[in-house]
Coordinates of C-alpha atoms and ligand atoms in Angstrom, one line a residue:
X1 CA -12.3 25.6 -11.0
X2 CA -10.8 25.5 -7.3
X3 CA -9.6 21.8 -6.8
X4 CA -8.6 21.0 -3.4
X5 CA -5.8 18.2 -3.2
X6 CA -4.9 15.9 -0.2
X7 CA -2.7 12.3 0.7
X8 CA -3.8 10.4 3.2
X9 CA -3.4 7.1 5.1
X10 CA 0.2 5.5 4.7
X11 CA 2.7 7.6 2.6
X12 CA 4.1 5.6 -0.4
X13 CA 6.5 6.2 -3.6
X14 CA 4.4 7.6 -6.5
X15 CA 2.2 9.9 -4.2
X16 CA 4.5 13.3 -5.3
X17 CA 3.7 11.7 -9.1
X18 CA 0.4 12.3 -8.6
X19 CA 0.5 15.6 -7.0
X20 CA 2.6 17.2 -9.6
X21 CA 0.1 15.5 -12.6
X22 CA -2.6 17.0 -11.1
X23 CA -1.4 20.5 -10.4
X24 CA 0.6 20.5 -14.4
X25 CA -3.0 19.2 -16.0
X26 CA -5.5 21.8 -13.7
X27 CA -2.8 25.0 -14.6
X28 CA -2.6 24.1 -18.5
X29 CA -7.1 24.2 -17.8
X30 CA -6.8 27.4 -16.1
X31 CA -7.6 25.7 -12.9
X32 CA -6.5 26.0 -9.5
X33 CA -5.5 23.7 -7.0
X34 CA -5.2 24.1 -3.1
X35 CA -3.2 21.6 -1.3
X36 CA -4.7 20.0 2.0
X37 CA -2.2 19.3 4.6
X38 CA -1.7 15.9 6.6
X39 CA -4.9 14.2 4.8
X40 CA -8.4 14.5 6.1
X41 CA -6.5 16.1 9.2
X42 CA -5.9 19.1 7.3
X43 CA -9.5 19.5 6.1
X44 CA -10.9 19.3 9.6
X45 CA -8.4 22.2 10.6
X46 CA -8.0 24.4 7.7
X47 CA -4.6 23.4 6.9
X48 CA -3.8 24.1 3.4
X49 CA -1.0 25.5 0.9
X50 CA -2.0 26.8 -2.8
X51 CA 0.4 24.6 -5.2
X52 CA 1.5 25.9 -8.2
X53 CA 3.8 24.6 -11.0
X54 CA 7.1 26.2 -9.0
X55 CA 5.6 24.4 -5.6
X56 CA 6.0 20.9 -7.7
X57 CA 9.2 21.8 -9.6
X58 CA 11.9 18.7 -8.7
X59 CA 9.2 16.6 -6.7
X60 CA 8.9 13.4 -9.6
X61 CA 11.4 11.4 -7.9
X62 CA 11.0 11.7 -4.3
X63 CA 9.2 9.4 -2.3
X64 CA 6.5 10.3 0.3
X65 CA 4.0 13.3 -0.1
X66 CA 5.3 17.1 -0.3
X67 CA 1.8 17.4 1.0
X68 CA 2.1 15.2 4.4
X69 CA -0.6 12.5 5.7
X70 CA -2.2 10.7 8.7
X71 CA -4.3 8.0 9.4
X72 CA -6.9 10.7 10.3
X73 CA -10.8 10.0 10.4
X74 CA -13.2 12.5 10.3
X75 CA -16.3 10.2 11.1
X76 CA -14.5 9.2 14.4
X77 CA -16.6 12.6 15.7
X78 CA -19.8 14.2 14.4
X79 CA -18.1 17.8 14.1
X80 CA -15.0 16.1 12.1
X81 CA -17.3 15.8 9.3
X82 CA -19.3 18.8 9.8
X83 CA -15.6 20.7 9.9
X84 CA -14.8 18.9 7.1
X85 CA -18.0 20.2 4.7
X86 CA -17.7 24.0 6.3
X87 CA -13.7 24.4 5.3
X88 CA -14.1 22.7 2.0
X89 CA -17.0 26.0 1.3
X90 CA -15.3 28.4 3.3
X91 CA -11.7 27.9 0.9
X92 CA -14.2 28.6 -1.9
X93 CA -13.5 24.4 -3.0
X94 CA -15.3 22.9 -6.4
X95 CA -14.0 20.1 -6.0
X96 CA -11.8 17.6 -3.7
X97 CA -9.1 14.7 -5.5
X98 CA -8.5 12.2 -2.4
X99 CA -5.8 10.5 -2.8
X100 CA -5.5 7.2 0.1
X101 CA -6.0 3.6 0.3
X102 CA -8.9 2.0 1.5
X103 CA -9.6 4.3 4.7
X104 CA -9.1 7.5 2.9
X105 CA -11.2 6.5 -0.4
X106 CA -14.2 5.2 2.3
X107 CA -14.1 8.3 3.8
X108 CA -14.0 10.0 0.0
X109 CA -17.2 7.4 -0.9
X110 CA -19.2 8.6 2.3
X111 CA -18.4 12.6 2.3
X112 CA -19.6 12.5 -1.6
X113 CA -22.7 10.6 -0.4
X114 CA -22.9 13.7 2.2
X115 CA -23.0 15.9 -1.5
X116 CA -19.5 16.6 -1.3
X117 CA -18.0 16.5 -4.9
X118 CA -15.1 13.9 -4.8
X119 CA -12.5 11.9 -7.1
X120 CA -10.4 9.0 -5.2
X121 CA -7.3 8.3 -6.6
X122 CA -6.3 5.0 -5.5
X123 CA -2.6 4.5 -3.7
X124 CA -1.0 1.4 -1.2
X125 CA 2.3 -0.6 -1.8
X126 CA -0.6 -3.2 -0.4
X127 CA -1.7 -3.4 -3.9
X128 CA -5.2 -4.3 -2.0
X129 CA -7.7 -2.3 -3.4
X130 CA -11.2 -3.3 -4.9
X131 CA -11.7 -1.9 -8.7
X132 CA -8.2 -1.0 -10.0
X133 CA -5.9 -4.0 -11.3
X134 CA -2.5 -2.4 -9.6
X135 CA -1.9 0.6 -7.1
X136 CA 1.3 2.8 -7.3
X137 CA 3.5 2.4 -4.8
X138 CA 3.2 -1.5 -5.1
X139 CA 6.0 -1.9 -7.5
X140 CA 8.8 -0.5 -5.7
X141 CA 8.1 -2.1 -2.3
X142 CA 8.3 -5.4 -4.6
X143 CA 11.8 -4.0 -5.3
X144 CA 13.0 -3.2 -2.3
X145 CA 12.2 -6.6 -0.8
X146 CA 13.5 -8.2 -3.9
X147 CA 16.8 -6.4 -3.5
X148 CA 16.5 -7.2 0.2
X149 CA 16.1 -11.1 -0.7
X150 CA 19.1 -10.8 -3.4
X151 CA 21.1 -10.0 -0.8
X152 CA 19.8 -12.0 1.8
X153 CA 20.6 -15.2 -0.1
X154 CA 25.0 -14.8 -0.2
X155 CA 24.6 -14.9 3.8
X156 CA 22.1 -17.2 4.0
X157 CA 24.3 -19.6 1.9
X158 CA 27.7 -18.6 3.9
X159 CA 26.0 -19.6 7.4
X160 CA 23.8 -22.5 6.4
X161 CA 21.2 -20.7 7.8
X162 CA 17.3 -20.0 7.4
X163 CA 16.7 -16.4 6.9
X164 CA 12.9 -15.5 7.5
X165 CA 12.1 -11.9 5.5
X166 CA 8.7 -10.4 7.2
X167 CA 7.2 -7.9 4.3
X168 CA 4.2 -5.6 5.2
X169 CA 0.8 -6.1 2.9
X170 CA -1.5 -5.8 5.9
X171 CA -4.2 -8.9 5.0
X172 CA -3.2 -9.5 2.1
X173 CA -0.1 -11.3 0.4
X174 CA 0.6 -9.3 -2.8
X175 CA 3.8 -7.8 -1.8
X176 CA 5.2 -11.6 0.0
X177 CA 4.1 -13.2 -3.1
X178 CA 5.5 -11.2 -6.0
X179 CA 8.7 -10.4 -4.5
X180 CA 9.0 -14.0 -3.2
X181 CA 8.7 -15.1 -6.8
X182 CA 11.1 -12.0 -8.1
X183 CA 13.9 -12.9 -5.6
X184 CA 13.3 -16.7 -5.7
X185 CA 11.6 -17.8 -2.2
X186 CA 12.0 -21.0 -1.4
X187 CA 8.6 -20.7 0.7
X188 CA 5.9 -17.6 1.4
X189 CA 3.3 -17.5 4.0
X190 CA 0.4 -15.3 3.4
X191 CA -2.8 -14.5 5.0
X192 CA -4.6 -15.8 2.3
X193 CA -3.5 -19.2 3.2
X194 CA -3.0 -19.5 7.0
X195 CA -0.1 -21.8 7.3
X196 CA 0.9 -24.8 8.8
X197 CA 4.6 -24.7 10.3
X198 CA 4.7 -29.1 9.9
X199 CA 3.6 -28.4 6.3
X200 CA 7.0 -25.6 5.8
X201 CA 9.6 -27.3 7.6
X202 CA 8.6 -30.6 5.3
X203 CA 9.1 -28.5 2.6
X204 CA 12.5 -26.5 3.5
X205 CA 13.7 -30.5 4.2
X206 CA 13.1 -31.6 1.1
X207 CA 15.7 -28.5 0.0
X208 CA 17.9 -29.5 2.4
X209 CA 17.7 -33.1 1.9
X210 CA 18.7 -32.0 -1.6
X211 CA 21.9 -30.3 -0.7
X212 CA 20.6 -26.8 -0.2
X213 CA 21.7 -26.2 3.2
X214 CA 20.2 -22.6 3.2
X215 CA 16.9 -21.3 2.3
X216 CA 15.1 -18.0 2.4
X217 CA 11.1 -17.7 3.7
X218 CA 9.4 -14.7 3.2
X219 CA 6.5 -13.7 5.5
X220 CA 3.6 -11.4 5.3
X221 CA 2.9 -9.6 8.1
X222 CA -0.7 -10.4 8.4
X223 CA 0.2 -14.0 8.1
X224 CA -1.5 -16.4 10.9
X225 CA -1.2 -20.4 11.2
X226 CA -4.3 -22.7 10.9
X227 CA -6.4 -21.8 13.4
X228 CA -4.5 -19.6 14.8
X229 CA -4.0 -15.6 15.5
X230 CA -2.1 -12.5 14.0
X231 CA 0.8 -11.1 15.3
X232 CA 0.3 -7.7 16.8
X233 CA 3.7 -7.2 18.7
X234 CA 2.8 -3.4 19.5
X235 CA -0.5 -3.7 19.9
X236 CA -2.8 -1.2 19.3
X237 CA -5.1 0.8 17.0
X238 CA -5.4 2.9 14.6
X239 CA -8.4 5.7 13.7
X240 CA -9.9 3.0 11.3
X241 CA -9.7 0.2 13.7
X242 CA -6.6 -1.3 11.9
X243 CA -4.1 -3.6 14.6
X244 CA -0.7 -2.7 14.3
X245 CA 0.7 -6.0 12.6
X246 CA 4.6 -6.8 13.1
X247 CA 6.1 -10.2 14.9
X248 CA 5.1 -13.0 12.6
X249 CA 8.4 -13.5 11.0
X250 CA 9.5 -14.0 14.6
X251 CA 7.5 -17.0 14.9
X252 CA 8.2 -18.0 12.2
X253 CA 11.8 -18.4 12.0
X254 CA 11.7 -20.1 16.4
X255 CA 9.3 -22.7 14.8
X256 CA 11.5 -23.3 12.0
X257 CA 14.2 -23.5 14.4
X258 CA 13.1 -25.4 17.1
X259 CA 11.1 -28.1 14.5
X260 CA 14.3 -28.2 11.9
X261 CA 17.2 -27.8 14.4
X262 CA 18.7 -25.1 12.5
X263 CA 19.8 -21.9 12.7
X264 CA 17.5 -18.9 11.7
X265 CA 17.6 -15.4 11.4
X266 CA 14.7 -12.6 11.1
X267 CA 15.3 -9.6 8.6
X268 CA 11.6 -7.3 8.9
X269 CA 11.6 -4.5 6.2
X270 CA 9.1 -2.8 8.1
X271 CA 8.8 1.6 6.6
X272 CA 12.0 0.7 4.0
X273 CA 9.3 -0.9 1.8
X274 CA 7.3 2.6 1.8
X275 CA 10.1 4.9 1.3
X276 CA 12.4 5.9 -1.3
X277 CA 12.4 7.4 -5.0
X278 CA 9.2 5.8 -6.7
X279 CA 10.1 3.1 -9.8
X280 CA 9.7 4.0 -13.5
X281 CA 6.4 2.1 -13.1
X282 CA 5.2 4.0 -10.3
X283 CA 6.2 7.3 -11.4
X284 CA 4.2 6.8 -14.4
X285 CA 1.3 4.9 -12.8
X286 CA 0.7 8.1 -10.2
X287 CA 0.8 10.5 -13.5
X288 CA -1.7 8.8 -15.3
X289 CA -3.9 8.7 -12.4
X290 CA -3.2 12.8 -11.5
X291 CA -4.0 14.0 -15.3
X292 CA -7.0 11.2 -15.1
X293 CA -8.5 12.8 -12.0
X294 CA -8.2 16.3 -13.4
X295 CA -10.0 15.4 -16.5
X296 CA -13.3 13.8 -14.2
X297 CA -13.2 17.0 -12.3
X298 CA -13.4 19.1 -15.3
X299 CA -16.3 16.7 -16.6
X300 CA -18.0 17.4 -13.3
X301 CA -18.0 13.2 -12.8
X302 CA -17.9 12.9 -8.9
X303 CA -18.2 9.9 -6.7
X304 CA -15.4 8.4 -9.1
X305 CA -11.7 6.6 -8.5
X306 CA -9.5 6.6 -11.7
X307 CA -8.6 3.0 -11.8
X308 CA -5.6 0.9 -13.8
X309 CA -7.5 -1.7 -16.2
X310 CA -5.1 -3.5 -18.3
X311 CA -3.1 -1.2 -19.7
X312 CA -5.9 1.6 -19.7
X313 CA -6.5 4.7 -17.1
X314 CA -10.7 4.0 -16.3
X315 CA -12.6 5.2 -14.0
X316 CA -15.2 3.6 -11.6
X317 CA -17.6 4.0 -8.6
X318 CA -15.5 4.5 -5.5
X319 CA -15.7 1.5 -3.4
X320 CA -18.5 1.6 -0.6
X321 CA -17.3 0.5 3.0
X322 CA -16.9 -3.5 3.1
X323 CA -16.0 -3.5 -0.5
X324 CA -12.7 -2.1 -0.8
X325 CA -10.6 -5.4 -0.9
X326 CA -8.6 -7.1 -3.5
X327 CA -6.6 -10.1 -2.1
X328 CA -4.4 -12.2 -4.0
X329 CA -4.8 -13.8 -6.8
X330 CA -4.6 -17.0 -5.9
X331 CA -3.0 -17.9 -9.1
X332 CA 0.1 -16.1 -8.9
X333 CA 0.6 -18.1 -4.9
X334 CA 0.6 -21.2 -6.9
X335 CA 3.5 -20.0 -9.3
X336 CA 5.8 -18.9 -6.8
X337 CA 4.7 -22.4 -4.9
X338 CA 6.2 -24.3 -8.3
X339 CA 9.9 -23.0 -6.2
X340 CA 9.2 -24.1 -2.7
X341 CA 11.1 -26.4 -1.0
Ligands
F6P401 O1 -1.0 0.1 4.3 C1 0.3 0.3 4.1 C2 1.1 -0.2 5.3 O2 2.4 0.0 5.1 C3 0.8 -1.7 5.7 O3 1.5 -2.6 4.9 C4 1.3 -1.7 7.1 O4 0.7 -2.7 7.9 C5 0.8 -0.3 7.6 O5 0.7 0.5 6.5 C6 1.8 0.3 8.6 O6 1.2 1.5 9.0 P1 2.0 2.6 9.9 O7 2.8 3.4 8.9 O8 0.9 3.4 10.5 O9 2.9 2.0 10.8

């Protein structure tokens, strides 16, 4: 079979993983597998590279995608589709493994309704999507803001100061909420739970009160307070409609000051959470998910995302358009709220 390959929406570690998985498990089939450049972008324009085991030789631990990606849509236009359905014929394609987030595998769910023959593999260091229990790409932004924290906390405690930590996670807290409770938060914010800046400061006191004369808060970027609005600093769109978060931790960290009369300080991760070698547990995650995506392609099972359940590679139904979302398990918030304050 021809299998066409592409990455799109944000890059993230684990996405060369699954490149090299698919192109090892479609050679030992006798299969081939062309690689689509810069996401759907490369579809709508013909941009492609055959890959073969020498193009993946060394890739495993590099972060991003030897393939490139963009935030490209093809239903923005009428002809971005069509251009999409007449280069996947005219390359001679059987088949098309999709590897995004939510915007790429909605645009995989409606080009198969459109009879195109698709398999999402599911990737964000979000960790937000609908049907799978973990994306790759999760763990080792969780790391790097863990480190981040670590080492936050020696200043912090030299300076007596307040150190707010903005993560990214779009709407949803995952990333502010497991590395909060892996580096030892003393509060998180989350969009999940809009906050209320009374309600933190109360609860940083209490430290205080206690002796603790330094504290670290760690922010989501799509965190808003009660009744309040997101933080778009840049402003803007993207393709999908998406506003460019950034600027909460700001906020944040005046409120803090202004309501505590201490000092504060604003640390936002920002694109070091996405780059970097991919952890063991995203190496292995993307892997699975490339030899999982093969084998539904060779059983002619379209329409599909391989999916993490447990401890099991499954497959099911990519996610229709409004049902893509997984937010945080509300569970897990209250854990890491057993350290607050
Ligand atoms: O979805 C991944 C993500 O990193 C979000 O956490 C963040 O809001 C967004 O992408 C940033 O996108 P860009 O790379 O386009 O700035």
């Amino acid at each position: 079979m021809k299998i066409g390959l592409l990455t799109g929406g944000g890059d993230c570690p684990g996405l060369n993983a699954v490149i090299r998985a698919v192109v090892k498990r479609a050679e030992q089939g006798g299969d081939e597998v062309l690689g689509i450049r810069n996401g759907w972008n490369g579809l709508m324009t013909g941009n492609v590279e055959p890959l073969t085991g020498y193009s993946v030789m060394g890739i495993l631990p590099k972060g991003g995608t030897i393939l490139g990606t963009s935030r490209t849509n093809p239903f923005k236009s009428k002809e971005g589709v069509q251009k999409c359905l007449d280069f996947f014929r005219k390359f001679g394609l059987e088949a098309l493994i999709a590897v995004g987030g939510e915007d790429t595998l909605g645009v995989a769910e409606r080009l198969h309704a459109q009879g195109m023959p698709v398999v999402g593999v599911p990737k964000t260091i979000d960790n937000d999507l609908a049907g799978t229990d973990s994306t790759f790409g999760f763990d080792t932004a969780v790391n790097v803001v863990m480190e981040a924290i670590d080492r936050l906390h020696s200043t912090a405690e030299s300076h007596h100061r307040i150190m707010v930590v903005e993560v990214m996670g779009r709407d949803s807290g995952w990333i502010a909420t497991i590395a909060g409770l892996a580096g030892g938060a003393d509060y998180v914010i989350v969009p999940e739970r809009p906050y209320d800046i009374k309600d933190v400061c109360a609860t940083l006191g209490r430290r205080h009160d206690r002796g603790r004369q330094f504290s670290i808060v760690v922010v989501a970027e799509g965190a808003a307070p009660k009744g309040g609005r997101l933080v778009s600093q840049q402003g803007g769109v993207d393709e999908f409609g998406h506003v460019r978060l950034g600027g909460v931790g700001q906020v944040v960290a005046d409120e803090i000051a202004k309501t505590m009369g201490v000092e504060t300080r604003v640390t936002i991760l920002g694109h070091v959470q996405r780059g970097g070698s991919p952890s063991a547990f995203d190496r292995v995650l993307g892997t699975r998910f490339g030899i999982r995506a093969v084998d539904l392609v060779r059983a002619k099972t379209f329409g599909r995302m391989v999916a993490l359940s447990g401890t099991k590679i499954v497959d099911v139904p990519l996610p229709p358009p409004g049902r893509q979302k997984r937010y945080l398990d509300m569970e897990l918030y209250s854990d890491a709220e057993t350290f607050f304050g």
